[in-house]
Amino acid sequence: MTIVGASLSGLYAARELRAQGFDGRLVIVGEEPHRPYDRPPLSKDFLTGRTGEDRLALTDAEETAGLDAEWLLGVRARGLDTRGRTVLLDDGRTVSTDGVVIATGATARRLPGDHLTGVHTLRTLDDARALRADLARGPRRVVVIGGGFIGAETASSCARLGHAVTVVEAAPLPLVPQLGPETAAVCAALHRRGGVELITGTGVGGLHGAAAVTGVALSDGRTLPADTVIVGIGAAPATSWLLGSTLALHDGVLCDDGCATALPQVVAVGDVARVGGTRAEHWTSATEQPRVAVTNLLAGRTLATVRTLPYFWSDQYGSRIQFAGHRRDGDTVRLTEGECTDDGPGEAGFLARYERDGRTVAVLGVDRPRAFLRARRELQRDERERAVPAAL
């Protein structure tokens, strides 16, 4: 078996292959030179220096030995020959295999002009190293393009380090697609509370500078001076290496509800996989999908399906934001615990429920971990009950 992608979902797939009884040759291909590491701290504790690289590792020597895998790191897959069941590598090597787990994740979207010194994305350990070194050079004027999770967390870290930070978000409020307009205002308030300037409803026209970035041109004609620019405008599934194969691709690798593609013995997991019509770039999906995917890979057909309740969290300006469930536009949002005003959450945080047709479909917690955990468990229980056909 071959796993293409040596990050979180690839590691979990390797663990599942061994746990489910596969004892044959296992090859793990990774474009980065690093063994699997934890990405969420990159924009938070690692960037601020509170966590070192040694604490990012997802495996230790004992587990690595137990997996008994061949690690081909620092080499990119460039193609998949589905007829010959062969993975083609950039360095000319080929890996013959009986089955493939596609776990290549996603790559940061970029802007024209991002070749300038001082312009960063934050997706990989090497990205975080470069940004941390830049920020260590002294007080910086930092412009963060994009108010999503990476943008907000990075802005929070930069402000914590004492830099002057401006966030530019094209939407009227940050995180509206994820949280909805009623509660996205909370995130805007956190930026203000953290001393960060938030510019919304305005796009970016380009970057200024010769060798190094000096400013960010906005679509409304203004220019923001900048020494450091962080581009956080989302990520695209890493599927370019699959172009030319017979795999169906559309904003990810198209899979059924069990992570199986239309090709026999090929499954996909994590950020690169569009499972049952949805592609989720969250830690929970990357850790829960591999169990189902490996079950179906080893069986040669779809026996199990993914029933993950969407869940994500974000740490911003000392607050933890947690969300679970399926939000839709038009849902009623009801504050059930704590308080929240135009100035943001109260000292004890709050819990909000999203309701539709008389039932709770999603929950949002800010600095309310116990209440959120209870509400999340209720949602999970409700989902399981609805998934079981009523007894005749």
PDB file of C-alpha atoms in Angstrom, residues 1-249:
ATOM      1  CA  MET A   1       0.000   0.000   0.000  1.00  0.00           C
ATOM      2  CA  THR A   2       1.100   3.550  -0.688  1.00  0.00           C
ATOM      3  CA  ILE A   3       0.046   6.687   1.164  1.00  0.00           C
ATOM      4  CA  VAL A   4       0.714   9.884  -0.768  1.00  0.00           C
ATOM      5  CA  GLY A   5       0.926  12.639   1.827  1.00  0.00           C
ATOM      6  CA  ALA A   6       2.878  12.495   5.091  1.00  0.00           C
ATOM      7  CA  SER A   7       0.827  14.884   7.199  1.00  0.00           C
ATOM      8  CA  LEU A   8      -1.947  14.300   9.738  1.00  0.00           C
ATOM      9  CA  SER A   9      -4.409  12.335   7.604  1.00  0.00           C
ATOM     10  CA  GLY A  10      -1.621  10.311   6.005  1.00  0.00           C
ATOM     11  CA  LEU A  11      -0.257   9.339   9.400  1.00  0.00           C
ATOM     12  CA  TYR A  12      -3.706   8.322  10.626  1.00  0.00           C
ATOM     13  CA  ALA A  13      -4.170   6.237   7.489  1.00  0.00           C
ATOM     14  CA  ALA A  14      -0.892   4.439   8.188  1.00  0.00           C
ATOM     15  CA  ARG A  15      -1.969   3.753  11.761  1.00  0.00           C
ATOM     16  CA  GLU A  16      -5.298   2.386  10.556  1.00  0.00           C
ATOM     17  CA  LEU A  17      -3.708   0.112   7.959  1.00  0.00           C
ATOM     18  CA  ARG A  18      -1.612  -1.563  10.635  1.00  0.00           C
ATOM     19  CA  ALA A  19      -4.417  -1.569  13.212  1.00  0.00           C
ATOM     20  CA  GLN A  20      -6.805  -3.193  10.731  1.00  0.00           C
ATOM     21  CA  GLY A  21      -4.409  -6.008   9.971  1.00  0.00           C
ATOM     22  CA  PHE A  22      -2.487  -4.965   6.883  1.00  0.00           C
ATOM     23  CA  ASP A  23       1.005  -6.428   7.280  1.00  0.00           C
ATOM     24  CA  GLY A  24       2.409  -5.917   3.793  1.00  0.00           C
ATOM     25  CA  ARG A  25       4.726  -3.290   2.361  1.00  0.00           C
ATOM     26  CA  LEU A  26       3.719   0.241   3.354  1.00  0.00           C
ATOM     27  CA  VAL A  27       5.216   3.288   1.622  1.00  0.00           C
ATOM     28  CA  ILE A  28       4.565   6.870   2.763  1.00  0.00           C
ATOM     29  CA  VAL A  29       5.436   9.638   0.295  1.00  0.00           C
ATOM     30  CA  GLY A  30       5.789  13.218   1.571  1.00  0.00           C
ATOM     31  CA  GLU A  31       6.634  16.386  -0.342  1.00  0.00           C
ATOM     32  CA  GLU A  32       8.048  18.042   2.775  1.00  0.00           C
ATOM     33  CA  PRO A  33      11.292  16.751   4.294  1.00  0.00           C
ATOM     34  CA  HIS A  34       9.673  16.541   7.748  1.00  0.00           C
ATOM     35  CA  ARG A  35       7.978  13.642   9.505  1.00  0.00           C
ATOM     36  CA  PRO A  36       4.300  14.331  10.324  1.00  0.00           C
ATOM     37  CA  TYR A  37       3.853  17.364  12.577  1.00  0.00           C
ATOM     38  CA  ASP A  38       0.961  19.251  14.158  1.00  0.00           C
ATOM     39  CA  ARG A  39      -0.125  22.261  12.079  1.00  0.00           C
ATOM     40  CA  PRO A  40      -2.563  24.138  14.390  1.00  0.00           C
ATOM     41  CA  PRO A  41       0.227  25.486  16.667  1.00  0.00           C
ATOM     42  CA  LEU A  42       2.068  27.037  13.693  1.00  0.00           C
ATOM     43  CA  SER A  43      -0.093  30.165  13.729  1.00  0.00           C
ATOM     44  CA  LYS A  44      -0.232  30.322  17.510  1.00  0.00           C
ATOM     45  CA  ASP A  45       2.283  29.005  20.063  1.00  0.00           C
ATOM     46  CA  PHE A  46       5.006  28.193  17.537  1.00  0.00           C
ATOM     47  CA  LEU A  47       4.826  31.637  15.954  1.00  0.00           C
ATOM     48  CA  THR A  48       5.032  33.368  19.323  1.00  0.00           C
ATOM     49  CA  GLY A  49       7.908  31.157  20.498  1.00  0.00           C
ATOM     50  CA  ARG A  50       6.002  29.404  23.278  1.00  0.00           C
ATOM     51  CA  THR A  51       6.308  26.027  21.516  1.00  0.00           C
ATOM     52  CA  GLY A  52       9.443  24.612  19.905  1.00  0.00           C
ATOM     53  CA  GLU A  53       9.700  22.317  16.915  1.00  0.00           C
ATOM     54  CA  ASP A  54      10.336  19.339  19.159  1.00  0.00           C
ATOM     55  CA  ARG A  55       6.770  19.612  20.474  1.00  0.00           C
ATOM     56  CA  LEU A  56       5.178  19.614  17.019  1.00  0.00           C
ATOM     57  CA  ALA A  57       6.031  16.011  16.147  1.00  0.00           C
ATOM     58  CA  LEU A  58       3.039  13.673  15.803  1.00  0.00           C
ATOM     59  CA  THR A  59       5.125  10.491  16.044  1.00  0.00           C
ATOM     60  CA  ASP A  60       8.014   9.252  18.128  1.00  0.00           C
ATOM     61  CA  ALA A  61      10.743   6.727  17.375  1.00  0.00           C
ATOM     62  CA  GLU A  62       8.795   3.855  18.927  1.00  0.00           C
ATOM     63  CA  GLU A  63       5.684   4.418  16.838  1.00  0.00           C
ATOM     64  CA  THR A  64       7.707   5.009  13.687  1.00  0.00           C
ATOM     65  CA  ALA A  65       9.380   1.647  14.149  1.00  0.00           C
ATOM     66  CA  GLY A  66       6.035  -0.006  14.874  1.00  0.00           C
ATOM     67  CA  LEU A  67       4.505   1.245  11.638  1.00  0.00           C
ATOM     68  CA  ASP A  68       7.284  -0.501   9.700  1.00  0.00           C
ATOM     69  CA  ALA A  69       6.874   1.894   6.787  1.00  0.00           C
ATOM     70  CA  GLU A  70       9.214   3.164   4.081  1.00  0.00           C
ATOM     71  CA  TRP A  71       9.268   6.949   4.354  1.00  0.00           C
ATOM     72  CA  LEU A  72      10.038   8.739   1.092  1.00  0.00           C
ATOM     73  CA  LEU A  73      10.271  12.332   2.296  1.00  0.00           C
ATOM     74  CA  GLY A  74      11.260  15.501   0.473  1.00  0.00           C
ATOM     75  CA  VAL A  75       9.950  14.161  -2.822  1.00  0.00           C
ATOM     76  CA  ARG A  76       6.768  15.114  -4.629  1.00  0.00           C
ATOM     77  CA  ALA A  77       4.380  12.726  -6.341  1.00  0.00           C
ATOM     78  CA  ARG A  78       3.916  13.818  -9.947  1.00  0.00           C
ATOM     79  CA  GLY A  79       1.467  11.271 -11.246  1.00  0.00           C
ATOM     80  CA  LEU A  80      -0.710   8.237 -10.667  1.00  0.00           C
ATOM     81  CA  ASP A  81      -0.737   5.449 -13.231  1.00  0.00           C
ATOM     82  CA  THR A  82      -3.981   3.731 -12.328  1.00  0.00           C
ATOM     83  CA  ARG A  83      -3.593   0.999 -14.937  1.00  0.00           C
ATOM     84  CA  GLY A  84      -0.237  -0.096 -13.639  1.00  0.00           C
ATOM     85  CA  ARG A  85      -1.104   0.860 -10.060  1.00  0.00           C
ATOM     86  CA  THR A  86       2.035   2.950  -9.861  1.00  0.00           C
ATOM     87  CA  VAL A  87       2.800   6.251  -8.132  1.00  0.00           C
ATOM     88  CA  LEU A  88       5.256   8.369 -10.122  1.00  0.00           C
ATOM     89  CA  LEU A  89       7.692  10.574  -8.204  1.00  0.00           C
ATOM     90  CA  ASP A  90       9.397  13.809  -9.215  1.00  0.00           C
ATOM     91  CA  ASP A  91      12.861  12.320  -8.838  1.00  0.00           C
ATOM     92  CA  GLY A  92      12.120   9.658 -11.462  1.00  0.00           C
ATOM     93  CA  ARG A  93      11.369   6.809  -9.095  1.00  0.00           C
ATOM     94  CA  THR A  94       8.168   4.800  -9.271  1.00  0.00           C
ATOM     95  CA  VAL A  95       6.323   2.984  -6.506  1.00  0.00           C
ATOM     96  CA  SER A  96       4.285  -0.061  -7.496  1.00  0.00           C
ATOM     97  CA  THR A  97       1.379  -0.672  -5.171  1.00  0.00           C
ATOM     98  CA  ASP A  98      -1.811  -2.637  -4.566  1.00  0.00           C
ATOM     99  CA  GLY A  99      -3.708   0.348  -3.197  1.00  0.00           C
ATOM    100  CA  VAL A 100      -3.370   4.100  -2.763  1.00  0.00           C
ATOM    101  CA  VAL A 101      -4.447   6.491  -0.036  1.00  0.00           C
ATOM    102  CA  ILE A 102      -4.427  10.059  -1.363  1.00  0.00           C
ATOM    103  CA  ALA A 103      -3.667  12.410   1.530  1.00  0.00           C
ATOM    104  CA  THR A 104      -1.867  15.310  -0.143  1.00  0.00           C
ATOM    105  CA  GLY A 105      -3.839  17.981   1.706  1.00  0.00           C
ATOM    106  CA  ALA A 106      -4.109  21.528   0.400  1.00  0.00           C
ATOM    107  CA  THR A 107      -1.786  24.350  -0.560  1.00  0.00           C
ATOM    108  CA  ALA A 108      -2.069  28.013   0.388  1.00  0.00           C
ATOM    109  CA  ARG A 109      -3.617  30.299  -2.217  1.00  0.00           C
ATOM    110  CA  ARG A 110      -1.268  33.022  -3.319  1.00  0.00           C
ATOM    111  CA  LEU A 111      -1.397  36.592  -4.630  1.00  0.00           C
ATOM    112  CA  PRO A 112       0.472  38.155  -7.549  1.00  0.00           C
ATOM    113  CA  GLY A 113       3.614  39.759  -6.173  1.00  0.00           C
ATOM    114  CA  ASP A 114       4.034  37.370  -3.279  1.00  0.00           C
ATOM    115  CA  HIS A 115       7.631  36.742  -4.403  1.00  0.00           C
ATOM    116  CA  LEU A 116       8.626  39.949  -2.613  1.00  0.00           C
ATOM    117  CA  THR A 117      10.685  39.658   0.551  1.00  0.00           C
ATOM    118  CA  GLY A 118       8.422  40.023   3.565  1.00  0.00           C
ATOM    119  CA  VAL A 119       5.383  38.357   1.975  1.00  0.00           C
ATOM    120  CA  HIS A 120       4.354  35.094   3.620  1.00  0.00           C
ATOM    121  CA  THR A 121       1.783  32.344   3.580  1.00  0.00           C
ATOM    122  CA  LEU A 122       1.377  30.107   6.608  1.00  0.00           C
ATOM    123  CA  ARG A 123       0.677  26.499   5.774  1.00  0.00           C
ATOM    124  CA  THR A 124       3.840  24.526   6.479  1.00  0.00           C
ATOM    125  CA  LEU A 125       6.567  24.344   9.101  1.00  0.00           C
ATOM    126  CA  ASP A 126       8.981  26.038   6.712  1.00  0.00           C
ATOM    127  CA  ASP A 127       6.436  28.843   6.182  1.00  0.00           C
ATOM    128  CA  ALA A 128       6.200  29.320   9.950  1.00  0.00           C
ATOM    129  CA  ARG A 129       9.974  29.318  10.361  1.00  0.00           C
ATOM    130  CA  ALA A 130      10.340  32.055   7.741  1.00  0.00           C
ATOM    131  CA  LEU A 131       7.577  34.194   9.234  1.00  0.00           C
ATOM    132  CA  ARG A 132       8.884  33.811  12.781  1.00  0.00           C
ATOM    133  CA  ALA A 133      12.361  34.890  11.647  1.00  0.00           C
ATOM    134  CA  ASP A 134      10.893  37.919   9.865  1.00  0.00           C
ATOM    135  CA  LEU A 135       8.924  38.990  12.939  1.00  0.00           C
ATOM    136  CA  ALA A 136      12.011  38.623  15.125  1.00  0.00           C
ATOM    137  CA  ARG A 137      13.801  41.389  13.209  1.00  0.00           C
ATOM    138  CA  GLY A 138      12.107  44.105  15.264  1.00  0.00           C
ATOM    139  CA  PRO A 139       8.835  46.028  15.316  1.00  0.00           C
ATOM    140  CA  ARG A 140       6.990  45.439  12.055  1.00  0.00           C
ATOM    141  CA  ARG A 141       4.010  46.959  10.326  1.00  0.00           C
ATOM    142  CA  VAL A 142       2.065  43.781   9.602  1.00  0.00           C
ATOM    143  CA  VAL A 143      -0.809  43.521   7.139  1.00  0.00           C
ATOM    144  CA  VAL A 144      -2.799  40.295   7.190  1.00  0.00           C
ATOM    145  CA  ILE A 145      -4.823  39.685   4.032  1.00  0.00           C
ATOM    146  CA  GLY A 146      -7.838  37.563   4.890  1.00  0.00           C
ATOM    147  CA  GLY A 147      -9.793  37.354   8.134  1.00  0.00           C
ATOM    148  CA  GLY A 148     -10.345  33.592   8.181  1.00  0.00           C
ATOM    149  CA  PHE A 149      -8.929  31.245  10.799  1.00  0.00           C
ATOM    150  CA  ILE A 150      -5.296  31.421   9.689  1.00  0.00           C
ATOM    151  CA  GLY A 151      -5.468  35.181   9.193  1.00  0.00           C
ATOM    152  CA  ALA A 152      -7.128  35.833  12.539  1.00  0.00           C
ATOM    153  CA  GLU A 153      -4.857  33.520  14.517  1.00  0.00           C
ATOM    154  CA  THR A 154      -1.740  34.927  12.881  1.00  0.00           C
ATOM    155  CA  ALA A 155      -2.901  38.491  13.492  1.00  0.00           C
ATOM    156  CA  SER A 156      -3.501  37.616  17.130  1.00  0.00           C
ATOM    157  CA  SER A 157       0.007  36.174  17.455  1.00  0.00           C
ATOM    158  CA  CYS A 158       1.615  39.172  15.765  1.00  0.00           C
ATOM    159  CA  ALA A 159      -0.243  41.556  18.069  1.00  0.00           C
ATOM    160  CA  ARG A 160       0.853  39.493  21.066  1.00  0.00           C
ATOM    161  CA  LEU A 161       4.449  39.943  19.910  1.00  0.00           C
ATOM    162  CA  GLY A 162       3.992  43.719  19.921  1.00  0.00           C
ATOM    163  CA  HIS A 163       3.687  44.421  16.193  1.00  0.00           C
ATOM    164  CA  ALA A 164       1.283  46.928  14.634  1.00  0.00           C
ATOM    165  CA  VAL A 165      -1.285  44.774  12.827  1.00  0.00           C
ATOM    166  CA  THR A 166      -3.994  45.483  10.261  1.00  0.00           C
ATOM    167  CA  VAL A 167      -6.354  42.775   8.946  1.00  0.00           C
ATOM    168  CA  VAL A 168      -7.979  43.253   5.546  1.00  0.00           C
ATOM    169  CA  GLU A 169     -11.119  41.199   4.890  1.00  0.00           C
ATOM    170  CA  ALA A 170     -13.160  41.467   1.685  1.00  0.00           C
ATOM    171  CA  ALA A 171     -16.396  40.334   3.371  1.00  0.00           C
ATOM    172  CA  PRO A 172     -18.423  42.643   5.656  1.00  0.00           C
ATOM    173  CA  LEU A 173     -17.327  40.569   8.671  1.00  0.00           C
ATOM    174  CA  PRO A 174     -14.654  37.922   9.217  1.00  0.00           C
ATOM    175  CA  LEU A 175     -15.755  34.256   9.308  1.00  0.00           C
ATOM    176  CA  VAL A 176     -19.283  34.927   8.034  1.00  0.00           C
ATOM    177  CA  PRO A 177     -19.401  31.698   5.945  1.00  0.00           C
ATOM    178  CA  GLN A 178     -18.497  29.618   8.983  1.00  0.00           C
ATOM    179  CA  LEU A 179     -20.408  31.382  11.765  1.00  0.00           C
ATOM    180  CA  GLY A 180     -23.088  33.474  10.090  1.00  0.00           C
ATOM    181  CA  PRO A 181     -23.513  37.250  10.336  1.00  0.00           C
ATOM    182  CA  GLU A 182     -25.080  37.253  13.808  1.00  0.00           C
ATOM    183  CA  THR A 183     -22.066  35.731  15.553  1.00  0.00           C
ATOM    184  CA  ALA A 184     -19.249  36.680  13.158  1.00  0.00           C
ATOM    185  CA  ALA A 185     -19.440  40.127  14.756  1.00  0.00           C
ATOM    186  CA  VAL A 186     -17.882  38.496  17.829  1.00  0.00           C
ATOM    187  CA  CYS A 187     -14.688  37.862  15.876  1.00  0.00           C
ATOM    188  CA  ALA A 188     -14.587  41.460  14.682  1.00  0.00           C
ATOM    189  CA  ALA A 189     -14.882  42.565  18.307  1.00  0.00           C
ATOM    190  CA  LEU A 190     -11.976  40.293  19.304  1.00  0.00           C
ATOM    191  CA  HIS A 191      -9.748  42.003  16.721  1.00  0.00           C
ATOM    192  CA  ARG A 192     -10.628  45.409  18.140  1.00  0.00           C
ATOM    193  CA  ARG A 193     -10.158  44.192  21.689  1.00  0.00           C
ATOM    194  CA  GLY A 194      -6.704  42.904  20.737  1.00  0.00           C
ATOM    195  CA  GLY A 195      -5.618  46.288  19.382  1.00  0.00           C
ATOM    196  CA  VAL A 196      -5.728  45.200  15.738  1.00  0.00           C
ATOM    197  CA  GLU A 197      -7.193  47.402  13.024  1.00  0.00           C
ATOM    198  CA  LEU A 198      -9.824  45.534  10.992  1.00  0.00           C
ATOM    199  CA  ILE A 199     -10.721  46.769   7.502  1.00  0.00           C
ATOM    200  CA  THR A 200     -13.728  44.950   6.040  1.00  0.00           C
ATOM    201  CA  GLY A 201     -15.663  45.094   2.793  1.00  0.00           C
ATOM    202  CA  THR A 202     -12.492  45.967   0.883  1.00  0.00           C
ATOM    203  CA  GLY A 203     -10.370  43.821  -1.396  1.00  0.00           C
ATOM    204  CA  VAL A 204      -6.665  43.938  -2.208  1.00  0.00           C
ATOM    205  CA  GLY A 205      -5.541  45.411  -5.496  1.00  0.00           C
ATOM    206  CA  GLY A 206      -1.874  44.426  -5.288  1.00  0.00           C
ATOM    207  CA  LEU A 207       1.400  44.565  -3.401  1.00  0.00           C
ATOM    208  CA  HIS A 208       3.935  47.392  -3.615  1.00  0.00           C
ATOM    209  CA  GLY A 209       7.695  47.060  -3.489  1.00  0.00           C
ATOM    210  CA  ALA A 210      10.766  46.354  -5.607  1.00  0.00           C
ATOM    211  CA  ALA A 211      12.694  43.600  -3.821  1.00  0.00           C
ATOM    212  CA  ALA A 212      10.887  43.821  -0.470  1.00  0.00           C
ATOM    213  CA  VAL A 213       7.239  44.578   0.175  1.00  0.00           C
ATOM    214  CA  THR A 214       6.499  48.157   1.211  1.00  0.00           C
ATOM    215  CA  GLY A 215       2.736  48.359   1.040  1.00  0.00           C
ATOM    216  CA  VAL A 216      -0.622  46.790   0.231  1.00  0.00           C
ATOM    217  CA  ALA A 217      -2.870  48.527  -2.284  1.00  0.00           C
ATOM    218  CA  LEU A 218      -6.566  48.253  -1.456  1.00  0.00           C
ATOM    219  CA  SER A 219      -9.372  48.169  -4.001  1.00  0.00           C
ATOM    220  CA  ASP A 220     -10.773  51.434  -2.618  1.00  0.00           C
ATOM    221  CA  GLY A 221      -7.590  53.321  -3.603  1.00  0.00           C
ATOM    222  CA  ARG A 222      -5.875  53.373  -0.226  1.00  0.00           C
ATOM    223  CA  THR A 223      -2.398  51.967   0.368  1.00  0.00           C
ATOM    224  CA  LEU A 224      -1.384  50.443   3.694  1.00  0.00           C
ATOM    225  CA  PRO A 225       2.330  50.667   4.539  1.00  0.00           C
ATOM    226  CA  ALA A 226       3.734  47.237   5.365  1.00  0.00           C
ATOM    227  CA  ASP A 227       7.006  45.598   6.328  1.00  0.00           C
ATOM    228  CA  THR A 228       5.454  42.135   6.606  1.00  0.00           C
ATOM    229  CA  VAL A 229       2.436  40.810   4.712  1.00  0.00           C
ATOM    230  CA  ILE A 230       0.693  37.553   5.540  1.00  0.00           C
ATOM    231  CA  VAL A 231      -1.584  36.140   2.851  1.00  0.00           C
ATOM    232  CA  GLY A 232      -4.372  34.096   4.392  1.00  0.00           C
ATOM    233  CA  ILE A 233      -6.922  33.803   1.602  1.00  0.00           C
ATOM    234  CA  GLY A 234      -7.648  30.107   1.872  1.00  0.00           C
ATOM    235  CA  ALA A 235      -6.214  26.925   0.438  1.00  0.00           C
ATOM    236  CA  ALA A 236      -6.698  24.804  -2.669  1.00  0.00           C
ATOM    237  CA  PRO A 237      -6.692  20.988  -2.645  1.00  0.00           C
ATOM    238  CA  ALA A 238      -3.347  19.573  -3.788  1.00  0.00           C
ATOM    239  CA  THR A 239      -4.559  17.667  -6.841  1.00  0.00           C
ATOM    240  CA  SER A 240      -2.301  19.008  -9.616  1.00  0.00           C
ATOM    241  CA  TRP A 241      -0.222  15.816  -9.513  1.00  0.00           C
ATOM    242  CA  LEU A 242      -3.362  13.847 -10.416  1.00  0.00           C
ATOM    243  CA  LEU A 243      -4.100  15.754 -13.616  1.00  0.00           C
ATOM    244  CA  GLY A 244      -3.968  13.292 -16.478  1.00  0.00           C
ATOM    245  CA  SER A 245      -5.153  10.393 -14.362  1.00  0.00           C
ATOM    246  CA  THR A 246      -8.691   9.075 -14.696  1.00  0.00           C
ATOM    247  CA  LEU A 247      -9.639  10.257 -11.207  1.00  0.00           C
ATOM    248  CA  ALA A 248     -12.598  12.628 -11.014  1.00  0.00           C
ATOM    249  CA  LEU A 249     -11.461  16.008  -9.652  1.00  0.00           C
TER     250      LEU A 249
END
